[in-house]
Amino acid sequence: MAVPRTAPILVASNRGPVSYTLGEDGSLTARRGGGGLVSGLSAIGPESGGVWVCAALGEGDREAARRAGDSHLNPGDTGGQQVRMLDIAPDVFAAAYNGVANSVLWFVHHLLYQTPVEPVFDAEFAEQWAAYESYNAAFADALAQEAVDEAVVLVQDYHLALVPAMLRERRPDLRIGHFSHTPWAPPDYYRLLPDDVAAGVLRGILGGDRAAFLTERWATAFAECCAAVLGAEIVRDGDGSGSGSGSGSGMVTAVRFEGRETRLGVHGLGADADFLRERSRQADVDERLSTLRAQIGPGRKSIVRVDRTELSKNIVRGLLAYRRLLETRPEWRERVVHVAFAYPSRQDLAVYRDYTERVRRIADEINEEYGTEGWTPVALHVKDDFARSLAAYRLADVALVNPIRDGMNLVAKEIPVVSERGCALVLSREAGAYAELGEDALVVNPYDVEGTARALHEALRMSDDERANRTKRLAAAATSLPPQAWFLAQLRAL
């Protein structure tokens, strides 16, 4: 039976707003997620007729998708949102998600390859790429079925880079946008990809009316890749003729290719101040705050980091910089604790499991080398706990955010919003947040352990007044485009 076209607004993303657990008795338990997209979609409300298309990620999700068929999930599970969850074959999903999206596209955009030995694009990768194409086609089919004439479709992230062009073929009447939540690689690095794959990803996104990014830097890199790989024209502000070479001084505004023009946009997703401030004052956060303060000890300062153990987050070099601080500045021994939240991520990939283990090993080494009976230098937490993260935000004297490369990094924006007494931010220049927060942060080269150790020392020495004033300015910049405004800005631009 054909799905009726009812949706004037659609969102497509790999992960949806709800996940399911399958009980032994066959029952399904729904758990709603959070994040910018969930907050953003709430800005238009269920009465708008918007539909969210997502993939089933686990067996519980697949069972829920099977029971729903081509219909939407139970609105009682989704907070009233209309959600269509796609039951994509597990082997196709695994090859697309782990084989291509997370092990190739993520690595390229975050510049993570050890190029003497990787990547290797062989017959196995060719099969994974075919699965990625099938996975994107399943989304394009579902969106084409759901959308009313001239509907607006917002496609999210590197998992679904091919969807805009595929959907354009199926439904040329639609207004299609793609948003990249990651950085975008510069042309020389992007061309590590096989030529057909490099071109295919770019052609896919250029199938949309608009391609948007978290910072101007990432938008420019995308346009330069289009010029280098496809020979496309780059349109810059005040330059109606375009530039095939990518030269020129104006801001990039569009890419012209094969008779079409795809406009480029920048929307720097901000922190949700109202939610964070309200949630961070709840009882469970107060309880964890008391526990953390006892763990740190009276009179000591805290250096806080909150990350998942993704390779791009640079947790290992952060620990090495802290060890160097203790080595070169002995006055901080027994006077500071590094509260490091390193929540396991993508543990189905061996390289991530190895990285997580290395983080634990270095933390243990620092504690063994410098710890005393009454002082543990590193308080490492590996169990995900949002309330505990918010408690750490509240008490942090210094926040360490030093990614190798990051599309934005919301932690850098959230900590100044929640901080009680002001927090000095040590920030990597390779985080997207640097574009907005760099002026009031202590900026570091993420590869420079020595420089990061010096920045930590400077942050710890910062006066209370200066720290408080910087934090106020950081919080104002961090909340300039909260999730609902971010989502609506994309809708209006389309």
Tab-separated table of C-alpha atoms in Angstrom:
chain	number	residue	atom	x	y	z
A	1	MET	CA	0.000	0.000	0.000
A	2	ALA	CA	1.411	3.406	-0.961
A	3	VAL	CA	2.284	5.803	1.837
A	4	PRO	CA	0.143	8.962	1.586
A	5	ARG	CA	2.036	12.189	1.016
A	6	THR	CA	1.270	14.204	4.134
A	7	ALA	CA	4.485	15.854	5.357
A	8	PRO	CA	5.271	19.509	4.486
A	9	ILE	CA	8.483	19.406	6.570
A	10	LEU	CA	10.809	16.406	6.884
A	11	VAL	CA	13.995	15.691	8.790
A	12	ALA	CA	16.264	12.754	7.931
A	13	SER	CA	19.031	11.491	10.194
A	14	ASN	CA	20.708	8.208	11.007
A	15	ARG	CA	19.647	8.344	14.680
A	16	GLY	CA	16.086	9.261	15.541
A	17	PRO	CA	14.461	10.824	18.613
A	18	VAL	CA	13.550	7.479	20.191
A	19	SER	CA	15.133	4.061	20.697
A	20	TYR	CA	13.586	0.765	21.741
A	21	THR	CA	14.576	-2.129	23.955
A	22	LEU	CA	13.052	-5.538	23.198
A	23	GLY	CA	12.075	-7.515	26.289
A	24	GLU	CA	12.207	-11.298	26.611
A	25	ASP	CA	8.398	-11.352	26.532
A	26	GLY	CA	8.349	-9.440	23.239
A	27	SER	CA	7.462	-6.106	24.818
A	28	LEU	CA	9.035	-2.895	23.555
A	29	THR	CA	10.249	-0.149	25.882
A	30	ALA	CA	10.762	3.274	24.306
A	31	ARG	CA	13.414	5.756	25.447
A	32	ARG	CA	13.428	9.274	24.077
A	33	GLY	CA	16.694	10.937	23.173
A	34	GLY	CA	17.830	14.540	23.396
A	35	GLY	CA	20.137	16.837	21.498
A	36	GLY	CA	19.884	19.697	19.072
A	37	LEU	CA	17.655	18.022	16.500
A	38	VAL	CA	15.075	16.917	19.064
A	39	SER	CA	14.977	20.427	20.533
A	40	GLY	CA	14.946	21.947	17.068
A	41	LEU	CA	12.056	19.901	15.732
A	42	SER	CA	10.016	20.822	18.796
A	43	ALA	CA	10.118	24.409	17.516
A	44	ILE	CA	7.598	23.583	14.790
A	45	GLY	CA	5.366	21.360	16.971
A	46	PRO	CA	3.441	18.164	16.090
A	47	GLU	CA	0.636	20.228	14.546
A	48	SER	CA	2.960	21.222	11.689
A	49	GLY	CA	2.714	17.748	10.180
A	50	GLY	CA	6.496	17.341	10.210
A	51	VAL	CA	7.919	13.822	9.854
A	52	TRP	CA	11.294	12.544	11.080
A	53	VAL	CA	12.803	9.675	9.063
A	54	CYS	CA	15.521	7.675	10.822
A	55	ALA	CA	17.137	4.230	10.821
A	56	ALA	CA	16.569	1.335	13.202
A	57	LEU	CA	19.853	1.013	15.108
A	58	GLY	CA	19.331	-2.168	17.114
A	59	GLU	CA	17.070	-5.179	17.392
A	60	GLY	CA	14.519	-3.319	19.517
A	61	ASP	CA	14.344	-0.537	16.933
A	62	ARG	CA	13.998	-3.055	14.114
A	63	GLU	CA	11.108	-4.773	15.850
A	64	ALA	CA	9.380	-1.430	16.394
A	65	ALA	CA	9.921	-0.547	12.723
A	66	ARG	CA	8.546	-3.920	11.600
A	67	ARG	CA	5.437	-3.503	13.709
A	68	ALA	CA	4.876	-0.015	12.327
A	69	GLY	CA	5.445	-1.160	8.726
A	70	ASP	CA	5.289	1.833	6.393
A	71	SER	CA	3.425	3.811	9.063
A	72	HIS	CA	4.788	6.033	11.797
A	73	LEU	CA	5.833	4.969	15.274
A	74	ASN	CA	3.404	5.324	18.158
A	75	PRO	CA	3.288	9.085	18.937
A	76	GLY	CA	3.116	8.164	22.616
A	77	ASP	CA	6.676	6.875	22.306
A	78	THR	CA	7.980	9.929	20.454
A	79	GLY	CA	6.530	12.852	22.381
A	80	GLY	CA	3.916	13.446	19.713
A	81	GLN	CA	6.363	13.640	16.804
A	82	GLN	CA	5.639	11.721	13.620
A	83	VAL	CA	8.597	9.364	13.182
A	84	ARG	CA	9.186	6.813	10.451
A	85	MET	CA	11.884	4.322	11.385
A	86	LEU	CA	13.466	2.334	8.540
A	87	ASP	CA	14.188	-1.370	9.005
A	88	ILE	CA	17.339	-1.533	6.882
A	89	ALA	CA	18.928	-4.989	6.671
A	90	PRO	CA	21.467	-5.339	9.532
A	91	ASP	CA	24.352	-6.258	7.224
A	92	VAL	CA	23.649	-3.284	4.945
A	93	PHE	CA	23.356	-0.956	7.943
A	94	ALA	CA	26.597	-2.235	9.510
A	95	ALA	CA	28.562	-1.853	6.271
A	96	ALA	CA	27.190	1.650	5.635
A	97	TYR	CA	27.439	2.891	9.211
A	98	ASN	CA	30.659	1.302	10.470
A	99	GLY	CA	32.367	0.490	7.171
A	100	VAL	CA	31.888	3.841	5.410
A	101	ALA	CA	30.370	6.554	7.611
A	102	ASN	CA	32.354	6.033	10.815
A	103	SER	CA	35.504	4.351	9.514
A	104	VAL	CA	36.032	6.394	6.350
A	105	LEU	CA	34.053	9.641	6.063
A	106	TRP	CA	34.500	10.469	9.746
A	107	PHE	CA	38.213	9.711	9.551
A	108	VAL	CA	38.690	11.835	6.438
A	109	HIS	CA	36.902	14.896	7.785
A	110	HIS	CA	38.697	14.674	11.138
A	111	LEU	CA	42.117	14.029	9.507
A	112	LEU	CA	42.614	10.875	11.575
A	113	TYR	CA	44.341	8.450	9.203
A	114	GLN	CA	47.866	7.158	9.807
A	115	THR	CA	48.611	7.549	6.125
A	116	PRO	CA	51.675	5.259	5.901
A	117	VAL	CA	49.380	2.288	6.562
A	118	GLU	CA	45.806	3.514	6.064
A	119	PRO	CA	43.372	3.876	4.420
A	120	VAL	CA	43.278	0.839	2.133
A	121	PHE	CA	40.430	0.947	-0.371
A	122	ASP	CA	40.058	-2.619	-1.614
A	123	ALA	CA	37.294	-4.993	-2.730
A	124	GLU	CA	35.825	-5.084	0.787
A	125	PHE	CA	35.483	-1.322	0.791
A	126	ALA	CA	33.799	-1.427	-2.625
A	127	GLU	CA	31.147	-3.701	-1.110
A	128	GLN	CA	30.749	-1.378	1.856
A	129	TRP	CA	30.339	1.602	-0.462
A	130	ALA	CA	27.587	-0.240	-2.338
A	131	ALA	CA	25.857	-0.786	1.024
A	132	TYR	CA	26.207	2.934	1.807
A	133	GLU	CA	24.506	3.712	-1.502
A	134	SER	CA	21.675	1.282	-0.660
A	135	TYR	CA	21.294	2.752	2.802
A	136	ASN	CA	21.012	6.285	1.388
A	137	ALA	CA	18.568	5.085	-1.264
A	138	ALA	CA	16.276	3.666	1.447
A	139	PHE	CA	16.092	7.131	3.014
A	140	ALA	CA	15.496	8.807	-0.340
A	141	ASP	CA	12.632	6.393	-1.068
A	142	ALA	CA	10.971	7.006	2.302
A	143	LEU	CA	11.302	10.783	2.063
A	144	ALA	CA	9.898	10.775	-1.462
A	145	GLN	CA	6.909	8.766	-0.238
A	146	GLU	CA	6.173	10.997	2.766
A	147	ALA	CA	6.606	14.496	1.327
A	148	VAL	CA	3.763	16.623	-0.004
A	149	ASP	CA	4.370	18.659	-3.147
A	150	GLU	CA	7.113	21.261	-2.663
A	151	ALA	CA	7.844	20.091	0.880
A	152	VAL	CA	11.015	21.142	2.718
A	153	VAL	CA	13.486	18.351	3.578
A	154	LEU	CA	16.432	18.794	5.964
A	155	VAL	CA	18.959	15.952	5.603
A	156	GLN	CA	21.477	15.566	8.405
A	157	ASP	CA	25.155	14.705	8.334
A	158	TYR	CA	27.747	12.475	6.699
A	159	HIS	CA	25.718	9.286	7.054
A	160	LEU	CA	23.278	10.607	4.427
A	161	ALA	CA	25.521	12.532	2.036
A	162	LEU	CA	24.026	10.873	-1.057
A	163	VAL	CA	20.386	11.493	-0.135
A	164	PRO	CA	19.946	15.020	-1.591
A	165	ALA	CA	20.846	13.975	-5.151
A	166	MET	CA	18.913	10.695	-4.894
A	167	LEU	CA	15.858	12.533	-3.592
A	168	ARG	CA	16.192	15.180	-6.306
A	169	GLU	CA	15.910	12.405	-8.924
A	170	ARG	CA	12.781	11.023	-7.265
A	171	ARG	CA	11.116	14.321	-6.351
A	172	PRO	CA	12.453	17.353	-8.228
A	173	ASP	CA	9.668	19.487	-6.714
A	174	LEU	CA	11.095	19.338	-3.195
A	175	ARG	CA	13.270	21.929	-1.485
A	176	ILE	CA	16.207	19.989	-0.095
A	177	GLY	CA	18.892	21.018	2.367
A	178	HIS	CA	21.834	19.109	3.805
A	179	PHE	CA	23.554	19.961	7.080
A	180	SER	CA	27.059	18.736	8.006
A	181	HIS	CA	27.676	18.392	11.736
A	182	THR	CA	31.339	17.479	11.202
A	183	PRO	CA	34.277	19.481	9.895
A	184	TRP	CA	34.987	19.263	6.174
A	185	ALA	CA	38.393	18.069	5.017
A	186	PRO	CA	40.624	20.297	2.867
A	187	PRO	CA	40.947	19.158	-0.768
A	188	ASP	CA	44.336	17.440	-0.534
A	189	TYR	CA	43.214	15.292	2.377
A	190	TYR	CA	39.707	14.737	1.007
A	191	ARG	CA	41.280	13.222	-2.104
A	192	LEU	CA	42.517	10.279	-0.074
A	193	LEU	CA	39.085	8.900	-0.960
A	194	PRO	CA	38.777	6.896	-4.188
A	195	ASP	CA	37.999	9.310	-7.011
A	196	ASP	CA	34.494	7.955	-7.631
A	197	VAL	CA	33.636	8.067	-3.918
A	198	ALA	CA	35.046	11.577	-3.468
A	199	ALA	CA	32.980	12.767	-6.426
A	200	GLY	CA	29.914	10.797	-5.357
A	201	VAL	CA	29.734	12.387	-1.908
A	202	LEU	CA	30.073	15.887	-3.340
A	203	ARG	CA	27.533	15.237	-6.098
A	204	GLY	CA	25.186	13.849	-3.476
A	205	ILE	CA	25.221	16.996	-1.351
A	206	LEU	CA	25.119	19.254	-4.420
A	207	GLY	CA	21.813	17.602	-5.311
A	208	GLY	CA	20.263	19.824	-2.665
A	209	ASP	CA	19.206	23.435	-2.949
A	210	ARG	CA	21.360	24.304	0.019
A	211	ALA	CA	24.300	22.824	1.935
A	212	ALA	CA	24.926	24.168	5.427
A	213	PHE	CA	27.788	23.881	7.904
A	214	LEU	CA	28.666	24.795	11.475
A	215	THR	CA	31.361	27.327	10.526
A	216	GLU	CA	32.458	29.319	7.505
A	217	ARG	CA	35.726	27.382	7.540
A	218	TRP	CA	33.970	24.069	6.880
A	219	ALA	CA	31.722	25.594	4.209
A	220	THR	CA	34.759	26.986	2.389
A	221	ALA	CA	36.563	23.633	2.549
A	222	PHE	CA	33.518	21.914	1.022
A	223	ALA	CA	33.401	24.419	-1.827
A	224	GLU	CA	37.128	24.029	-2.468
A	225	CYS	CA	36.708	20.242	-2.646
A	226	CYS	CA	33.920	20.719	-5.193
A	227	ALA	CA	36.269	22.864	-7.294
A	228	ALA	CA	39.230	20.479	-6.985
A	229	VAL	CA	37.375	17.182	-7.506
A	230	LEU	CA	34.462	18.138	-9.777
A	231	GLY	CA	35.722	21.295	-11.466
A	232	ALA	CA	32.733	23.139	-10.020
A	233	GLU	CA	32.516	26.921	-9.795
A	234	ILE	CA	32.743	28.615	-6.405
A	235	VAL	CA	30.502	31.652	-6.026
A	236	ARG	CA	31.714	34.251	-3.554
A	237	ASP	CA	30.053	37.270	-2.039
A	238	GLY	CA	30.200	40.010	-4.665
A	239	ASP	CA	31.503	37.621	-7.333
A	240	GLY	CA	28.735	36.735	-9.741
A	241	SER	CA	31.022	34.977	-12.182
A	242	GLY	CA	32.233	32.220	-9.867
A	243	SER	CA	35.703	30.818	-9.521
A	244	GLY	CA	36.660	27.367	-10.691
A	245	SER	CA	40.003	27.466	-8.917
A	246	GLY	CA	38.629	28.451	-5.543
A	247	SER	CA	40.599	31.708	-5.577
A	248	GLY	CA	39.083	34.978	-4.417
A	249	SER	CA	38.684	36.891	-1.178
A	250	GLY	CA	34.897	37.075	-0.605
A	251	MET	CA	32.869	34.721	1.537
A	252	VAL	CA	31.782	31.550	-0.262
A	253	THR	CA	28.037	31.672	-0.937
A	254	ALA	CA	27.295	28.893	-3.462
A	255	VAL	CA	28.666	26.161	-5.723
A	256	ARG	CA	27.652	25.919	-9.393
A	257	PHE	CA	27.838	22.521	-11.030
A	258	GLU	CA	26.218	20.999	-14.110
A	259	GLY	CA	23.713	23.799	-14.540
A	260	ARG	CA	22.569	23.942	-10.925
A	261	GLU	CA	23.519	26.207	-8.069
A	262	THR	CA	23.645	24.942	-4.491
A	263	ARG	CA	23.658	27.744	-1.949
A	264	LEU	CA	25.929	27.419	1.079
A	265	GLY	CA	25.052	28.507	4.593
A	266	VAL	CA	26.530	28.634	8.080
A	267	HIS	CA	24.549	27.957	11.250
A	268	GLY	CA	26.675	27.680	14.391
A	269	LEU	CA	24.579	25.480	16.662
A	270	GLY	CA	24.554	26.953	20.165
A	271	ALA	CA	23.871	25.698	23.654
A	272	ASP	CA	20.316	25.501	25.001
A	273	ALA	CA	20.772	27.844	27.966
A	274	ASP	CA	17.293	27.504	29.464
A	275	PHE	CA	17.420	23.708	29.458
A	276	LEU	CA	20.980	23.528	30.794
A	277	ARG	CA	20.432	25.977	33.618
A	278	GLU	CA	17.198	24.333	34.712
A	279	ARG	CA	18.517	20.773	34.441
A	280	SER	CA	21.796	21.578	36.181
A	281	ARG	CA	19.982	22.713	39.350
A	282	GLN	CA	18.012	19.501	39.887
A	283	ALA	CA	18.485	17.237	42.887
A	284	ASP	CA	20.409	14.463	41.127
A	285	VAL	CA	22.972	17.009	39.896
A	286	ASP	CA	23.307	18.498	43.401
A	287	GLU	CA	23.953	15.004	44.749
A	288	ARG	CA	26.695	14.324	42.201
A	289	LEU	CA	28.171	17.760	42.811
A	290	SER	CA	28.645	16.911	46.473
A	291	THR	CA	30.332	13.626	45.537
A	292	LEU	CA	32.689	15.315	43.071
A	293	ARG	CA	33.640	18.038	45.555
A	294	ALA	CA	34.478	15.380	48.128
A	295	GLN	CA	36.541	13.535	45.527
A	296	ILE	CA	38.476	16.683	44.598
A	297	GLY	CA	38.994	17.757	48.186
A	298	PRO	CA	38.760	21.136	49.924
A	299	GLY	CA	40.797	24.034	48.597
A	300	ARG	CA	41.781	22.339	45.352
A	301	LYS	CA	41.117	23.567	41.835
A	302	SER	CA	39.616	21.380	39.120
A	303	ILE	CA	40.408	20.909	35.441
A	304	VAL	CA	37.342	19.356	33.806
A	305	ARG	CA	36.918	17.588	30.491
A	306	VAL	CA	33.751	15.862	29.284
A	307	ASP	CA	34.080	13.807	26.108
A	308	ARG	CA	33.279	10.562	24.456
A	309	THR	CA	36.357	8.471	23.691
A	310	GLU	CA	36.308	9.384	20.029
A	311	LEU	CA	39.749	9.565	18.464
A	312	SER	CA	39.169	13.159	17.418
A	313	LYS	CA	38.632	14.356	20.995
A	314	ASN	CA	42.366	14.120	21.772
A	315	ILE	CA	41.935	12.850	25.324
A	316	VAL	CA	45.354	11.183	25.353
A	317	ARG	CA	47.254	14.409	24.603
A	318	GLY	CA	45.117	16.203	27.174
A	319	LEU	CA	46.269	13.740	29.825
A	320	LEU	CA	49.864	14.053	28.660
A	321	ALA	CA	49.607	17.854	28.956
A	322	TYR	CA	48.280	17.507	32.506
A	323	ARG	CA	51.138	15.163	33.362
A	324	ARG	CA	53.567	17.719	31.925
A	325	LEU	CA	51.936	20.432	34.055
A	326	LEU	CA	52.560	18.390	37.206
A	327	GLU	CA	56.125	17.669	36.089
A	328	THR	CA	57.125	21.240	35.248
A	329	ARG	CA	54.974	23.117	37.773
A	330	PRO	CA	55.327	21.175	41.014
A	331	GLU	CA	53.466	23.927	42.866
A	332	TRP	CA	50.222	22.450	41.471
A	333	ARG	CA	50.803	19.017	42.957
A	334	GLU	CA	48.134	18.262	45.552
A	335	ARG	CA	46.412	21.551	44.598
A	336	VAL	CA	44.535	20.472	41.457
A	337	VAL	CA	42.535	17.470	40.250
A	338	HIS	CA	41.856	16.633	36.627
A	339	VAL	CA	38.244	15.428	36.492
A	340	ALA	CA	38.155	13.548	33.186
A	341	PHE	CA	34.914	12.108	31.853
A	342	ALA	CA	35.775	9.803	28.967
A	343	TYR	CA	32.587	8.017	28.046
A	344	PRO	CA	33.126	4.959	25.800
A	345	SER	CA	32.129	5.487	22.174
A	346	ARG	CA	31.880	3.160	19.170
A	347	GLN	CA	33.201	0.198	21.107
A	348	ASP	CA	32.222	-2.105	18.247
A	349	LEU	CA	35.323	-0.784	16.442
A	350	ALA	CA	38.672	-2.160	17.667
A	351	VAL	CA	40.525	1.129	17.227
A	352	TYR	CA	38.103	2.817	19.630
A	353	ARG	CA	38.396	0.040	22.201
A	354	ASP	CA	42.183	0.343	22.041
A	355	TYR	CA	41.999	4.121	22.437
A	356	THR	CA	39.697	3.869	25.457
A	357	GLU	CA	42.115	1.436	27.089
A	358	ARG	CA	45.037	3.789	26.420
A	359	VAL	CA	43.169	6.640	28.123
A	360	ARG	CA	42.697	4.475	31.213
A	361	ARG	CA	46.309	3.366	31.220
A	362	ILE	CA	47.721	6.918	31.082
A	363	ALA	CA	45.370	8.107	33.837
A	364	ASP	CA	46.543	5.206	36.000
A	365	GLU	CA	50.194	6.039	35.272
A	366	ILE	CA	49.727	9.677	36.316
A	367	ASN	CA	48.034	8.633	39.544
A	368	GLU	CA	50.745	6.117	40.296
A	369	GLU	CA	53.548	8.589	39.568
A	370	TYR	CA	52.208	11.663	41.351
A	371	GLY	CA	49.398	10.553	43.654
A	372	THR	CA	49.711	10.754	47.427
A	373	GLU	CA	47.709	9.282	50.264
A	374	GLY	CA	45.285	12.206	50.266
A	375	TRP	CA	45.386	13.218	46.608
A	376	THR	CA	44.461	11.411	43.382
A	377	PRO	CA	45.610	13.639	40.477
A	378	VAL	CA	43.206	12.214	37.856
A	379	ALA	CA	39.590	11.340	38.625
A	380	LEU	CA	38.642	9.339	35.528
A	381	HIS	CA	34.994	8.440	34.963
A	382	VAL	CA	34.035	6.159	32.084
A	383	LYS	CA	30.355	5.492	32.803
A	384	ASP	CA	28.053	7.878	30.946
A	385	ASP	CA	26.170	10.090	33.388
A	386	PHE	CA	24.677	13.366	32.155
A	387	ALA	CA	23.814	14.609	35.644
A	388	ARG	CA	27.432	14.080	36.723
A	389	SER	CA	28.649	15.955	33.648
A	390	LEU	CA	26.450	18.922	34.565
A	391	ALA	CA	27.788	18.802	38.119
A	392	ALA	CA	31.327	18.991	36.734
A	393	TYR	CA	30.310	21.944	34.554
A	394	ARG	CA	29.159	23.769	37.673
A	395	LEU	CA	32.352	23.331	39.675
A	396	ALA	CA	35.005	23.556	36.932
A	397	ASP	CA	37.770	26.113	37.422
A	398	VAL	CA	39.283	25.172	34.061
A	399	ALA	CA	37.658	23.418	31.106
A	400	LEU	CA	39.939	21.509	28.739
A	401	VAL	CA	38.509	21.160	25.220
A	402	ASN	CA	41.387	20.205	22.915
A	403	PRO	CA	40.048	18.187	19.958
A	404	ILE	CA	42.251	17.365	16.998
A	405	ARG	CA	39.333	18.559	14.906
A	406	ASP	CA	35.676	19.086	15.718
A	407	GLY	CA	32.693	20.351	13.772
A	408	MET	CA	31.638	22.513	16.709
A	409	ASN	CA	32.063	20.984	20.218
A	410	LEU	CA	29.052	21.847	22.345
A	411	VAL	CA	30.857	21.058	25.606
A	412	ALA	CA	32.939	24.198	25.049
A	413	LYS	CA	29.687	26.150	24.808
A	414	GLU	CA	27.811	24.391	27.612
A	415	ILE	CA	30.354	24.751	30.420
A	416	PRO	CA	30.368	28.594	30.456
A	417	VAL	CA	26.556	28.560	30.584
A	418	VAL	CA	26.397	26.305	33.662
A	419	SER	CA	29.577	27.405	35.484
A	420	GLU	CA	28.918	28.755	38.996
A	421	ARG	CA	32.054	30.810	39.657
A	422	GLY	CA	33.447	31.280	36.182
A	423	CYS	CA	35.594	28.860	34.236
A	424	ALA	CA	38.736	29.435	32.170
A	425	LEU	CA	38.369	27.683	28.808
A	426	VAL	CA	41.424	26.035	27.233
A	427	LEU	CA	40.261	25.522	23.655
A	428	SER	CA	41.737	23.908	20.557
A	429	ARG	CA	41.946	26.164	17.533
A	430	GLU	CA	40.723	23.161	15.507
A	431	ALA	CA	37.299	23.092	17.196
A	432	GLY	CA	34.501	24.772	15.287
A	433	ALA	CA	33.615	26.590	18.514
A	434	TYR	CA	36.910	28.486	18.189
A	435	ALA	CA	35.294	30.745	15.569
A	436	GLU	CA	32.879	32.092	18.192
A	437	LEU	CA	34.717	31.551	21.481
A	438	GLY	CA	38.386	31.975	20.594
A	439	GLU	CA	38.626	35.594	21.709
A	440	ASP	CA	37.857	34.750	25.349
A	441	ALA	CA	39.498	31.306	25.516
A	442	LEU	CA	43.105	30.232	25.992
A	443	VAL	CA	43.714	28.826	22.526
A	444	VAL	CA	46.012	25.861	21.901
A	445	ASN	CA	47.400	23.790	19.064
A	446	PRO	CA	45.908	20.368	19.886
A	447	TYR	CA	49.099	18.518	18.944
A	448	ASP	CA	51.313	20.679	21.172
A	449	VAL	CA	51.415	19.004	24.584
A	450	GLU	CA	53.958	21.492	25.923
A	451	GLY	CA	51.850	24.458	24.824
A	452	THR	CA	48.698	22.913	26.300
A	453	ALA	CA	50.464	22.391	29.635
A	454	ARG	CA	51.432	26.086	29.648
A	455	ALA	CA	47.827	27.060	28.869
A	456	LEU	CA	46.574	24.925	31.764
A	457	HIS	CA	49.017	26.694	34.073
A	458	GLU	CA	47.852	30.102	32.858
A	459	ALA	CA	44.211	29.076	33.264
A	460	LEU	CA	44.772	27.892	36.833
A	461	ARG	CA	46.504	31.179	37.682
A	462	MET	CA	43.772	33.373	36.176
A	463	SER	CA	42.202	35.810	38.643
A	464	ASP	CA	38.613	35.273	39.752
A	465	ASP	CA	37.483	38.550	38.180
A	466	GLU	CA	39.041	37.836	34.805
A	467	ARG	CA	37.683	34.299	34.778
A	468	ALA	CA	34.173	35.502	35.634
A	469	ASN	CA	34.233	38.241	32.968
A	470	ARG	CA	35.489	35.862	30.294
A	471	THR	CA	32.824	33.328	31.240
A	472	LYS	CA	30.032	35.891	30.831
A	473	ARG	CA	31.231	36.723	27.330
A	474	LEU	CA	31.707	33.052	26.468
A	475	ALA	CA	28.175	32.221	27.642
A	476	ALA	CA	26.681	35.041	25.561
A	477	ALA	CA	28.467	33.849	22.417
A	478	ALA	CA	27.676	30.211	23.150
A	479	THR	CA	23.913	30.776	23.304
A	480	SER	CA	23.471	33.108	20.316
A	481	LEU	CA	21.835	30.373	18.186
A	482	PRO	CA	20.122	27.799	20.447
A	483	PRO	CA	18.755	24.578	18.903
A	484	GLN	CA	15.251	25.816	18.076
A	485	ALA	CA	16.549	28.999	16.427
A	486	TRP	CA	19.230	26.937	14.625
A	487	PHE	CA	16.594	24.608	13.181
A	488	LEU	CA	14.214	27.415	12.186
A	489	ALA	CA	17.054	29.340	10.526
A	490	GLN	CA	17.656	26.366	8.212
A	491	LEU	CA	13.944	26.111	7.409
A	492	ARG	CA	13.707	29.805	6.588
A	493	ALA	CA	16.809	29.644	4.400
A	494	LEU	CA	15.218	26.900	2.291
